[in-house]
Coordinates of C-alpha atoms in Angstrom, one line a residue:
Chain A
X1 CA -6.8 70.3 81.1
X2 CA -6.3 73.4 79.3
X3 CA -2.7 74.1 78.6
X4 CA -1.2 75.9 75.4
X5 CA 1.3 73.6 72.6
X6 CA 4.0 75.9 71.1
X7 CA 4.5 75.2 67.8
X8 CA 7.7 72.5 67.7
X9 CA 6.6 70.9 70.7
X10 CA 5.5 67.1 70.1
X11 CA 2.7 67.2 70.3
X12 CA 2.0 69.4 67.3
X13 CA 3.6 66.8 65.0
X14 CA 1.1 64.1 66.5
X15 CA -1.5 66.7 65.9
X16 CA -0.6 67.2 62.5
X17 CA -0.6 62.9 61.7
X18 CA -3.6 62.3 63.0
X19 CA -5.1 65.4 61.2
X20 CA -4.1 63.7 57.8
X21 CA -5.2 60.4 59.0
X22 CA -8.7 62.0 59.6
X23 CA -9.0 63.5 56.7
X24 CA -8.3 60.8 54.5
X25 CA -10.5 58.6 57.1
X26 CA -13.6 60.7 56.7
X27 CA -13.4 60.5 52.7
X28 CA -13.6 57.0 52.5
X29 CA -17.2 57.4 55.1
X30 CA -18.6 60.1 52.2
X31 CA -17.6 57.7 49.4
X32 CA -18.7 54.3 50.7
X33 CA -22.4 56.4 52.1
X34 CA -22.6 57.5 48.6
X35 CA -21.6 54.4 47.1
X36 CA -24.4 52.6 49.4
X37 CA -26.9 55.4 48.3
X38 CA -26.4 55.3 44.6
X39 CA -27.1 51.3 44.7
X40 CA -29.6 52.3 47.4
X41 CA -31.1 54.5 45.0
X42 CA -31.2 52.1 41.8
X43 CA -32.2 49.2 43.6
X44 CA -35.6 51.2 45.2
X45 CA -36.8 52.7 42.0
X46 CA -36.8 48.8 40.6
X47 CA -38.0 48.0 43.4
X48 CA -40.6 49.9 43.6
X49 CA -41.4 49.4 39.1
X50 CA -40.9 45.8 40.3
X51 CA -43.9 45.6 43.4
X52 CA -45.9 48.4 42.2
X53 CA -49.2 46.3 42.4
X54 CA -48.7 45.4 46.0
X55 CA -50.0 46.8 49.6
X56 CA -47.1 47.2 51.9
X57 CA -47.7 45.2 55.5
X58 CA -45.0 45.3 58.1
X59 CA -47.6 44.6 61.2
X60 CA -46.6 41.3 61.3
X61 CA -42.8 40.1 61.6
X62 CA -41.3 37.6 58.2
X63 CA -38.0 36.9 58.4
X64 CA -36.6 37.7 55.4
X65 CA -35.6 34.5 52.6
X66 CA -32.1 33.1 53.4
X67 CA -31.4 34.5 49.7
X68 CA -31.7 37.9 51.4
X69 CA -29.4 37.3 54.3
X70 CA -26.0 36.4 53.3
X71 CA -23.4 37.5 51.0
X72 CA -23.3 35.0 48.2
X73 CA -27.8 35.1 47.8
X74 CA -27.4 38.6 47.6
X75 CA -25.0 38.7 44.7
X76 CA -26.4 35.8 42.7
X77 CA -29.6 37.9 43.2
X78 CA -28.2 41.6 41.7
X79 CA -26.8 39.2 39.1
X80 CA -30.6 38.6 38.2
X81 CA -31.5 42.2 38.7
X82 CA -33.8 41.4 42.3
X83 CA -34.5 44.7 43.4
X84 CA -35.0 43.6 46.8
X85 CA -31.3 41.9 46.3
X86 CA -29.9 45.1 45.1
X87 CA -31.1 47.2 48.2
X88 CA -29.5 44.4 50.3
X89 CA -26.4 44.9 48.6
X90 CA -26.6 49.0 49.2
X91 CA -27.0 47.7 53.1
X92 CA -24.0 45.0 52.9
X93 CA -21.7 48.4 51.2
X94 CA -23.0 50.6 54.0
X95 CA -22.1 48.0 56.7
X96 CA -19.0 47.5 55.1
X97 CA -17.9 51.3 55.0
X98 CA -17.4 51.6 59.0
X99 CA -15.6 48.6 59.0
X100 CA -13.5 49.5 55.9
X101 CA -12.5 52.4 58.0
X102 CA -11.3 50.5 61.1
X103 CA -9.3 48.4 58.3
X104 CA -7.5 51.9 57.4
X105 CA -6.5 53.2 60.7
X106 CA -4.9 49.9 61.6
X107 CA -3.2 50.3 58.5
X108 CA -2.4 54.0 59.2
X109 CA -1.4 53.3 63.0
X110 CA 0.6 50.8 61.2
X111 CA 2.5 53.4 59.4
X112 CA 2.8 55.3 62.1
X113 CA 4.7 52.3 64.2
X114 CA 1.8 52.5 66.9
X115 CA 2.0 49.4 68.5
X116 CA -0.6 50.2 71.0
X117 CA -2.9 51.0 68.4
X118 CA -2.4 48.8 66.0
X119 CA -3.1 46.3 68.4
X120 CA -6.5 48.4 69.5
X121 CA -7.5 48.6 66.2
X122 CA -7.3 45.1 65.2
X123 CA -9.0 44.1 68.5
X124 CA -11.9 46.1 66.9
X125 CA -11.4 44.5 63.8
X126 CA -11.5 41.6 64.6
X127 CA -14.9 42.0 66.8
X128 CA -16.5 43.9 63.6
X129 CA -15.3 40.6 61.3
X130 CA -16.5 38.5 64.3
X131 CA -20.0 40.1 64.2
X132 CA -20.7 39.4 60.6
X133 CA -19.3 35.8 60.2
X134 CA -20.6 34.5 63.1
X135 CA -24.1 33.8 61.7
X136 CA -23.5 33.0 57.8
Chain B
X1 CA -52.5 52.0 51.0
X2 CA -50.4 51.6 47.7
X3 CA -46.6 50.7 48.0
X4 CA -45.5 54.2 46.7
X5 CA -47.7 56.2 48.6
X6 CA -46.5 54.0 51.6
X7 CA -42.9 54.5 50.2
X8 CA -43.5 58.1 49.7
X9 CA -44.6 58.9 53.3
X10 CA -41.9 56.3 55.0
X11 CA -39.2 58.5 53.0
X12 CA -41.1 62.0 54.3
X13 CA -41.4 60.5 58.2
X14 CA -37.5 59.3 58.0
X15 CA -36.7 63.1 56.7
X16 CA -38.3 64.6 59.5
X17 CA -37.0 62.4 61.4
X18 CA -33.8 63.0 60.3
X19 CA -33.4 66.5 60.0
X20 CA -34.5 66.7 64.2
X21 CA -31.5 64.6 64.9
X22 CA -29.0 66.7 63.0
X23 CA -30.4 69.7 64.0
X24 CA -30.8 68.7 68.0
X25 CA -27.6 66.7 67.9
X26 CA -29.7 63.8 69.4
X27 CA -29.9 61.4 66.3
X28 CA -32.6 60.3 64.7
X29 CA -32.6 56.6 65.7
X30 CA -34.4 57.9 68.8
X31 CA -37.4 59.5 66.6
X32 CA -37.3 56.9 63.8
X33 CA -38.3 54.4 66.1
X34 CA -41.0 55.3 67.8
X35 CA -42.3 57.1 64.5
X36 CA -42.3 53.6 62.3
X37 CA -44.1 51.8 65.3
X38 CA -46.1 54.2 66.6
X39 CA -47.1 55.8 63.3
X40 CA -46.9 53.1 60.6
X41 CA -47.3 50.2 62.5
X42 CA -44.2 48.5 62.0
X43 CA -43.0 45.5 63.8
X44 CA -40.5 46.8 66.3
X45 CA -38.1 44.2 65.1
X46 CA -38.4 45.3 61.6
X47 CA -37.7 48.7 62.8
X48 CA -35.1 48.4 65.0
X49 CA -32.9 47.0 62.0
X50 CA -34.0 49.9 59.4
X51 CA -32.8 52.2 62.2
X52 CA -29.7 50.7 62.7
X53 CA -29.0 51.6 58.9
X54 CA -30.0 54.5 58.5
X55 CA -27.7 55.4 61.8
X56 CA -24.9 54.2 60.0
X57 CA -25.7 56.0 57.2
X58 CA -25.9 59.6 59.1
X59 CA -22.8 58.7 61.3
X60 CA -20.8 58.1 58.5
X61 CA -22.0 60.7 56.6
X62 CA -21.5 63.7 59.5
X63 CA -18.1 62.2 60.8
X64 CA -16.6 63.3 57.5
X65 CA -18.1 66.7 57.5
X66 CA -16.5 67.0 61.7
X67 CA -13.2 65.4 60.7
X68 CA -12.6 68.7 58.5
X69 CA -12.2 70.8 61.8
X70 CA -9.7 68.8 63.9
X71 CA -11.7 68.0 66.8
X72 CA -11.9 64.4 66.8
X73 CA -9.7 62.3 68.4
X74 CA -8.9 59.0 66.7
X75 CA -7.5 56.9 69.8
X76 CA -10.0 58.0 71.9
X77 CA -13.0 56.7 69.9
X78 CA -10.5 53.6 68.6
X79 CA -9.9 52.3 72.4
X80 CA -13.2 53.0 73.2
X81 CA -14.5 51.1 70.1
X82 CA -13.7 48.2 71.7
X83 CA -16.0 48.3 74.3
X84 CA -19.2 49.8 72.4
X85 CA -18.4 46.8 69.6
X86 CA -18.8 44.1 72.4
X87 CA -21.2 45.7 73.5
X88 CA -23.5 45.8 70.3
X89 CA -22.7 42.2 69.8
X90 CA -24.1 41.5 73.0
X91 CA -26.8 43.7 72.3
X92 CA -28.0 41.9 69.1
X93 CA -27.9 38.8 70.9
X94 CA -30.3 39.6 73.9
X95 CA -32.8 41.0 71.2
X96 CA -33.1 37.6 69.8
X97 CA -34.0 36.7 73.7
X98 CA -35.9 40.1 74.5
X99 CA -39.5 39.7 74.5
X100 CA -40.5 42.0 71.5
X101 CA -43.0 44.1 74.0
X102 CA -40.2 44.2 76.7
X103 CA -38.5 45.9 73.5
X104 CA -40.6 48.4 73.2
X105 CA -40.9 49.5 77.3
X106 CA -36.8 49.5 77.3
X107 CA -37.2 51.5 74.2
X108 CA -39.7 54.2 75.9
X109 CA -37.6 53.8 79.2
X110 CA -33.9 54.6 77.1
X111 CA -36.0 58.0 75.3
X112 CA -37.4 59.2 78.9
X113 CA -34.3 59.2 80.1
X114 CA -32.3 60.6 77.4
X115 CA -34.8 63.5 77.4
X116 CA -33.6 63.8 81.3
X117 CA -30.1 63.6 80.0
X118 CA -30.4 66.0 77.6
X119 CA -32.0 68.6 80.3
X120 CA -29.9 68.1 82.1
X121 CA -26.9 68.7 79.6
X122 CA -28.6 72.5 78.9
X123 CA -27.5 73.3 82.6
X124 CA -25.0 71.8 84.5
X125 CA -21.7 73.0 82.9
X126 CA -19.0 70.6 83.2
X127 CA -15.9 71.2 85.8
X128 CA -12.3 72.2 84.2
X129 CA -10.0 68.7 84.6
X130 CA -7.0 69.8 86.4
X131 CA -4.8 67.1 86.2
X132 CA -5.5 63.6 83.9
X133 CA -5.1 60.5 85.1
X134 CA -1.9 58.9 84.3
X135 CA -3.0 56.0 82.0
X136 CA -4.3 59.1 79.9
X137 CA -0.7 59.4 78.6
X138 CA 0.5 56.0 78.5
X139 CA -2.5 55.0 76.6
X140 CA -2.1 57.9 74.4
X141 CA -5.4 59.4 74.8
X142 CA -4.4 62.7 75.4
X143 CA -5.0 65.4 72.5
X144 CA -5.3 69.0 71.4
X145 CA -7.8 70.8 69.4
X146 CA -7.7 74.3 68.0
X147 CA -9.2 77.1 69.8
X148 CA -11.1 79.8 67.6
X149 CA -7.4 82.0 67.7
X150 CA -5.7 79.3 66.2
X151 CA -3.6 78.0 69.3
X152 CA -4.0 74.0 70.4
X153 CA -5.3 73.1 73.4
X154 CA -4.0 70.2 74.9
X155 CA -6.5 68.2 77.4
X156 CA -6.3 64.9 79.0
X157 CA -8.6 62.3 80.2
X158 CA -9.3 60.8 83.3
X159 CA -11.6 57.6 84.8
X160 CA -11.0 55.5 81.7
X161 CA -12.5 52.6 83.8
X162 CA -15.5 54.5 84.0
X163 CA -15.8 55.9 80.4
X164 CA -14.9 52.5 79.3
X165 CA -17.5 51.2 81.0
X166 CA -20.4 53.1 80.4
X167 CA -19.4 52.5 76.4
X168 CA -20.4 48.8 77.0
X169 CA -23.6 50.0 78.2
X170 CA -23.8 52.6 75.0
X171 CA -22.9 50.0 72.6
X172 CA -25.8 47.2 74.0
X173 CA -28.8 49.5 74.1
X174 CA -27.6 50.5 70.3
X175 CA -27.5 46.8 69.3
X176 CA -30.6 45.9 70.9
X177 CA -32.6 48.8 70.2
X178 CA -31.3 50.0 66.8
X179 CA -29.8 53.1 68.0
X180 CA -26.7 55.4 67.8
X181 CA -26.6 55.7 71.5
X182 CA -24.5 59.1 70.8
X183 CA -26.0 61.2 74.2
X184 CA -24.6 58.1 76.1
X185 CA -21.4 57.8 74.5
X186 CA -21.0 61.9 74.8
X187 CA -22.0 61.4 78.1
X188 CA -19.6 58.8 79.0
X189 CA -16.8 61.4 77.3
X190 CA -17.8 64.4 78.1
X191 CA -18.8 63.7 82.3
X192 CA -16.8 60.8 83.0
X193 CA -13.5 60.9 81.1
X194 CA -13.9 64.9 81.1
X195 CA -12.9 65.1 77.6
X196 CA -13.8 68.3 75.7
X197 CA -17.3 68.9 74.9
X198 CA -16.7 69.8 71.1
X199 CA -14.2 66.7 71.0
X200 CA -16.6 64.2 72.8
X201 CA -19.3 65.8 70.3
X202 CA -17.5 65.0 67.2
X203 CA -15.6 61.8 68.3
X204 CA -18.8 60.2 69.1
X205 CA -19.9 60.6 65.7
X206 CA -17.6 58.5 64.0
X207 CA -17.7 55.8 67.0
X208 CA -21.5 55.2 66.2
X209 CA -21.6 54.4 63.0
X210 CA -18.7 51.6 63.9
X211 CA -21.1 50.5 67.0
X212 CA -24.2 49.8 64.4
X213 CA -21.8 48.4 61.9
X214 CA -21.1 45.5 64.7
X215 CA -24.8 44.5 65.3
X216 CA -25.9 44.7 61.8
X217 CA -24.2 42.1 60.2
X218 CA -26.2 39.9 63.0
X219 CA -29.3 41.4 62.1
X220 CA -29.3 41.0 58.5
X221 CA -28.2 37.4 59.0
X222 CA -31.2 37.1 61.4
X223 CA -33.4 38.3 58.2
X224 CA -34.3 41.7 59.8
X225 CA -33.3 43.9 57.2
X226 CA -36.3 43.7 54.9
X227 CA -35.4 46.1 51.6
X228 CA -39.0 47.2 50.8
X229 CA -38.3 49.6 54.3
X230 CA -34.9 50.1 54.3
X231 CA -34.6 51.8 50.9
X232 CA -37.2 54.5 51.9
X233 CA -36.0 55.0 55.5
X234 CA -32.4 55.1 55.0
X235 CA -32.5 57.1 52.2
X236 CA -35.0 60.2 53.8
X237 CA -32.8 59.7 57.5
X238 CA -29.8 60.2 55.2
X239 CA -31.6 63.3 53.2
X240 CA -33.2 65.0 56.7
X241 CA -29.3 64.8 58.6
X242 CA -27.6 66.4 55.6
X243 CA -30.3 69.2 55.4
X244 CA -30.6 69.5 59.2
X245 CA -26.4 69.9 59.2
X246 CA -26.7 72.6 56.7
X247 CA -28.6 74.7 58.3
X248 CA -27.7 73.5 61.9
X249 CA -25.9 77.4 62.2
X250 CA -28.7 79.1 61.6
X251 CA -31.3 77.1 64.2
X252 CA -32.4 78.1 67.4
X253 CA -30.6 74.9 69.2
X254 CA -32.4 75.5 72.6
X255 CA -35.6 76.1 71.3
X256 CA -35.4 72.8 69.4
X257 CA -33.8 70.7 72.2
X258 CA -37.0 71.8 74.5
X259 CA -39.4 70.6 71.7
X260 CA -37.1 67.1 71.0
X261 CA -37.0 66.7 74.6
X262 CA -40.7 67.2 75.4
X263 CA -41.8 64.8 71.9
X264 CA -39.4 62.0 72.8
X265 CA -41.0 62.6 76.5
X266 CA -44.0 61.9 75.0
X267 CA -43.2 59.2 72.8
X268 CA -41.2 57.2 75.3
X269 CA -44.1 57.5 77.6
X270 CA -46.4 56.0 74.4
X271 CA -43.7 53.0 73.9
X272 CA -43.9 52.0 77.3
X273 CA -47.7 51.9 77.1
X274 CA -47.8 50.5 73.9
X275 CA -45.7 47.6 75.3
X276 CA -46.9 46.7 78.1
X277 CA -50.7 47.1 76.5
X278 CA -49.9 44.5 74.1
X279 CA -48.0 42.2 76.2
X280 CA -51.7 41.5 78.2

């Protein structure tokens, strides 16, 4: 539906919110992908000092080691300096940065008195939570 | 093959990769794939979860750089988030019951038919809403966006049902294939709910790295994620999207949709023999 807002109508204040919301929303992405990469980064070059005698085979399916899979191996395993723990960690902040960002709308539709949407938000909240403490 | 010339041509195949999805729009979970299966003889399974990442990575990454311009709307991809989040939960779960080689055919089946999607997008142009449905205002879905003079244009949203509905769908094949499912979820805006091309465009981008955010956590638990592919991957998918977004102006968009559409032809068509090949 195409119809023109004049400028002191309602809904350019709403416009204007969200804009700021946005903004502030799509920092936090850049900073927690960079974050990720940075770890990401530092974790394959030891990695790869770390392995650099081996042939690569991914034909056949391992599950990774429990150490790899939840939150606690991982960080006892940076604590060693693990390379392969350190790239899991760059995945666990990469995971986290989507989710950090459903955290900050419902606390920005919070500030904004959005009952509706806080309510929405923390329904997707609490699914993304849901999701990764399900299986630890 | 050594682990850094392995390392080496995982990062340059993830770039390519890459830099097609920014560059058709399309994302590069679609290519990446097929490309670590089909080329490097990866288990599917190990795959699908590298791809996941690395769509997380590129979402994430381009939603900032959309955000800047105003198009996205935040309550439409929040409400819809709930359905494409259920959905990728459910969607990690089947894979753990999915036959890996059924995988692979449902993989080649989802590519052939975005590529008819995708066609299809070039010509039908979608018809003006005239009126929104009413839940469009009392849910707040309604928005504006700013035209290229500077005025808003306010737009509303109809068959929420519907849009709603085909998000579930979105959000499972991107949990059980390892996908960003964005030509589903802009279909699902853009045709159903008649949202704004440029708005469905941009809002999908931030909902799918949310939607691969919900089935990853169940997938590294599962042990999926193995490191030795995922810092190589992730890091040249990440590297190809920023370099395909850069130059995304100056690119030939049609030309490079017809070539996308007829290699992901031809790569669906190679999954789906692939799979049912091995099955036997």
């Amino acid at each position: 539906m195409v119809l023109k807002a004049k400028p002191g109508e309602p809904g350019h204040a709403d416009h204007f919110d969200d804009r700021r919301m946005e903004l502030i929303m799509g920092r936090l992405l850049q900073i927690g992908v960079l974050l990720a990469s940075f770890v990401m980064l530092v974790g394959g070059i030891v990695y790869l000092k770390a392995h650099r005698d081996g042939t690569p085979d991914y034909r056949e399916f391992k599950s990774e080691p429990q150490a790899l899979r939840h939150v606690d191996g991982v960080m006892r395993g940076v604590a060693i300096g693990d390379p392969a723990a350190i790239i899991q960690l760059a995945v666990l902040l990469l995971i986290a940065t989507p989710v950090a960002r459903v955290a900050f709308s419902l606390i920005a539709f919070g500030i904004e008195r959005d009952k509706l949407y806080i309510g929405v938000s923390a329904l997707v909240l609490a699914v993304l939570l849901f999701g990764f403490f399900r299986s630890q | 093959m050594s682990l850094l010339i392995f390392t080496a041509l995982l990062f340059l195949g993830s770039l390519v990769a890459g830099l097609l999805g920014a560059l058709t729009g399309l994302g590069g979970g679609v290519v990446l794939v097929p490309l670590l299966t089909l080329g490097f003889h990866v288990d599917i399974r190990y795959a699908i979860g590298v791809s996941l990442i690395s769509v997380i990575a590129t979402s994430s990454g381009a939603a900032a750089a959309y955000v800047r311009e105003g198009f996205s709307n935040v309550r439409i991809g929040m409400f819809l988030e709930v359905a494409t989040t259920i959905g990728a939960i459910l969607g990690a779960f089947l894979a753990t019951v999915v036959h890996t080689q059924a995988l692979a055919i449902i993989f080649g089946v989802v590519l052939i038919y975005s590529a008819y999607l995708s066609w299809q997008q070039a010509r039908k142009p979608v018809p003006e809403l005239k009126k929104g449905s009413p839940w469009s205002g009392k849910l707040r879905l309604s928005g504006d966006y700013p035209k290229p003079d500077g005025s808003l244009c306010k737009y509303e949203v109809e068959n929420i049902s519907g849009g709603f509905g085909m998000m579930f769908v979105a959000g499972t094949l991107s949990g059980l294939l390892g996908i960003g499912s964005g030509a589903v979820k802009v279909l699902a805006m853009d045709r159903i709910m008649k949202v704004p091309f440029k708005v469905s465009t941009t809002t999908s981008n931030f909902m799918i790295g949310v939607t691969a955010a919900a089935s990853a956590g169940i997938y590294l638990h599962r042990g999926l994620i193995t490191p030795g592919l995922a810092f190589p991957v992730m890091l040249g998918v990440l590297s190809g999207s920023v370099i395909g977004a850069r130059y995304l102006a100056r690119a030939h968009v049609s030309v490079l949709r017809t070539v996308f559409t007829i290699v992901i032809l031809a790569l669906g068509t190679e999954m789906i023999i692939n799979g049912v090949t091995k099955w036997f």
